[in-house]
């Protein structure tokens, strides 16, 4: 056993030393996550303003006018259309001409004066939730404060902190209204998938192509020891990437963390191992570095598309969901979103954790079995 | 893990004992029925032209290639089933440099020491560096070394774990004469310390530095024994001719029946034949002219090998 550890350590030290010399790979390790995060992160975080908004004002009172101008003042809405009927409004939505629609009911102002707490309907096109997220957030601030001036001296009809009217938000097309917070944790998963695959995907084929495999095979070391020694340095690299991405997520994008940070770190490390194992497996199967690269991309694409990162998982056809269930990224997305956004704990995520762990074990087993111990 | 338990009792003093090794790649048999025995402490030369199957044979001895048929032992370990043990006790130097070019000499050696589970890898590496005179280059990347230094490093990595058997595959190919000389000195030192060395080469002159040799061509082991034995076994008669223009003579003799081989060696011409009577008859008219000096001589190893090779080509071509 100690012999085994010393052999794993031998490969580990060798790999780290080679890694330090390989400036390009080293740069890739830091730059890939930063670049992707900034590109994707700011693409989602672009805080779109002046969103096209249609207004159907059936009231026309002082109150409806000051509500509309308050909306305008948030900067998120451009109220340039006045459809005359609900049908016309629907058509505008379907054609994608407007992102928001505001319906102010008749007698809105009168009902406010009477303290009857009327409802005002705002319809949002939530196809792309990140596009409307901030606008909606701004909108939801309005009821509490928009009429403070109009209602001065009318305090007697207001009871406590209750807003004078109700803002009903109707999200069309995407009722759960996934927010951009959904995507930043997802980015961590995809970035780690890509980089980890690339790093180990080349590790065995490189030895073969450089001719060093013959020396390695003539040494008394077992395939499983070579694998662990080769994967271990990248677990550290993965941990560094994880730190970069999480820090950026918290500092730049203000992603919340509802659950436990240690749990998140441990499970992310497990996910890193899963991807390293896949990459290593490819590398034992491929006959050249190019082939290993191709296999990695072949694995990466469905991970991007079918894991729930690109498209909502439940919106995919059943066959796609089945493929998705096999991919570690799918389970990791549930884990990381669960921990960061919902505060999920170990117990809640047990199935997902088991899935990632099982995947890792299967991949490693295949890799060890596929590792060719002779030059035949 | 039980290193000693699994060892078969081997003939005393026989380190390599293989029989009938055969290997083909894609339908082409590149090693045919090779049988070989190497005694402990010998420097055993494994000679043969390029592509004759030396590397393939050595790889089968280490367990890196699985023979299609044949069996045998290395240090008493079965080459088919105990390659792990063989790897632990055999130092194999590959024909092509196959250490890590992006690691320094020291880092390469430390890696090997660690994989072998040596108790003090740094110390052992330092000793090896000193032994091979690599002190000044210890931190240099292996990829930046010249051929001679690379080869020295590769040998250092092989002998680091103190193996009982060294398999060196064309260690001196492409190395300058000075480095070659030093390399052979080192091999003799190792043999003196009790290490058995099997060294493949296609340089004929290196055969003279070996205790025993085997010659392989077209995948077939054609002869083996000491240099004297090999020459005697060949049954070759050789005359050395000197004086005057030898080129015209060589061209003429080449066509004569009974003359199997004509080879110029500087100012001499070696004329050899398998059948002494027919050879004598063929050259008699030329000797009678008395324009050149003829004398019977020992065939050189090279004469023997070229003869063996042409005979085997006749059989298989
Ligand atoms: N892995 C392989 N696949 C196919 N052919 C091979 C392989 N290895 C060696 N050969 C062929 O086998 C023959 C013997 O090669 P080798 O053992 O390397 O000869 P040597 O070492 O004496 O030069 C050569 O013709 C070579 O092309
Ligand atoms: Mg060779």
Coordinates of C-alpha atoms in Angstrom, one line a residue, chain A residues 6-7 9-11 13-14 17-18 20-21 207 209-222 373-376, chain B residues 1 23 55 59 63-66 84 87-88 90 92 94 96-100 102-104 107 111-112 114-117 141:
Chain A
X6 CA 4.8 6.3 -3.4
X7 CA 4.2 5.4 -7.0
X9 CA 3.2 10.4 -5.6
X10 CA 5.9 9.8 -8.2
X11 CA 3.5 10.4 -11.1
X13 CA 5.2 15.1 -8.8
X14 CA 6.2 14.4 -12.4
X17 CA 6.7 19.6 -12.7
X18 CA 5.7 19.1 -16.3
X20 CA 4.8 24.1 -14.4
X21 CA 7.0 24.0 -17.5
X207 CA 2.8 10.0 -23.4
X209 CA 2.9 10.5 -28.9
X210 CA 6.1 11.6 -27.2
X211 CA 7.3 8.0 -26.9
X212 CA 7.5 8.2 -23.1
X213 CA 4.9 5.5 -22.8
X214 CA 7.5 2.8 -23.4
X215 CA 9.5 4.0 -20.3
X216 CA 6.3 4.3 -18.3
X217 CA 5.2 0.8 -19.2
X218 CA 8.6 -0.7 -18.4
X219 CA 8.4 0.7 -14.9
X220 CA 6.8 -1.3 -12.1
X221 CA 3.7 0.8 -11.8
X222 CA 0.0 -0.2 -12.1
X373 CA -0.2 -2.3 -20.5
X374 CA 1.7 -3.5 -23.5
X375 CA 2.7 -2.1 -26.8
X376 CA 0.9 -4.9 -28.8
Chain B
X1 CA 3.9 -8.3 -4.1
X23 CA 5.7 -12.3 -33.1
X55 CA 13.7 -4.4 -30.5
X59 CA 10.2 -6.0 -25.8
X63 CA 6.7 -8.2 -21.2
X64 CA 6.0 -5.1 -23.2
X65 CA 4.9 -7.3 -26.1
X66 CA 3.1 -10.6 -25.8
X84 CA 5.4 -6.9 -13.0
X87 CA 9.8 -4.7 -14.5
X88 CA 10.9 -4.5 -10.9
X90 CA 15.1 -5.5 -15.1
X92 CA 15.3 -1.6 -20.0
X94 CA 14.7 1.9 -25.1
X96 CA 14.5 5.8 -28.8
X97 CA 15.1 8.2 -25.9
X98 CA 11.9 7.9 -23.9
X99 CA 12.4 9.8 -20.7
X100 CA 10.6 13.1 -20.3
X102 CA 10.5 18.5 -20.3
X103 CA 12.0 17.3 -17.1
X104 CA 15.5 17.9 -16.0
X107 CA 13.7 15.2 -12.1
X111 CA 10.7 10.0 -10.9
X112 CA 12.2 6.6 -11.7
X114 CA 10.1 7.1 -6.7
X115 CA 8.2 4.7 -9.0
X116 CA 10.6 2.0 -7.8
X117 CA 9.7 2.9 -4.3
X141 CA 16.2 19.7 -19.3

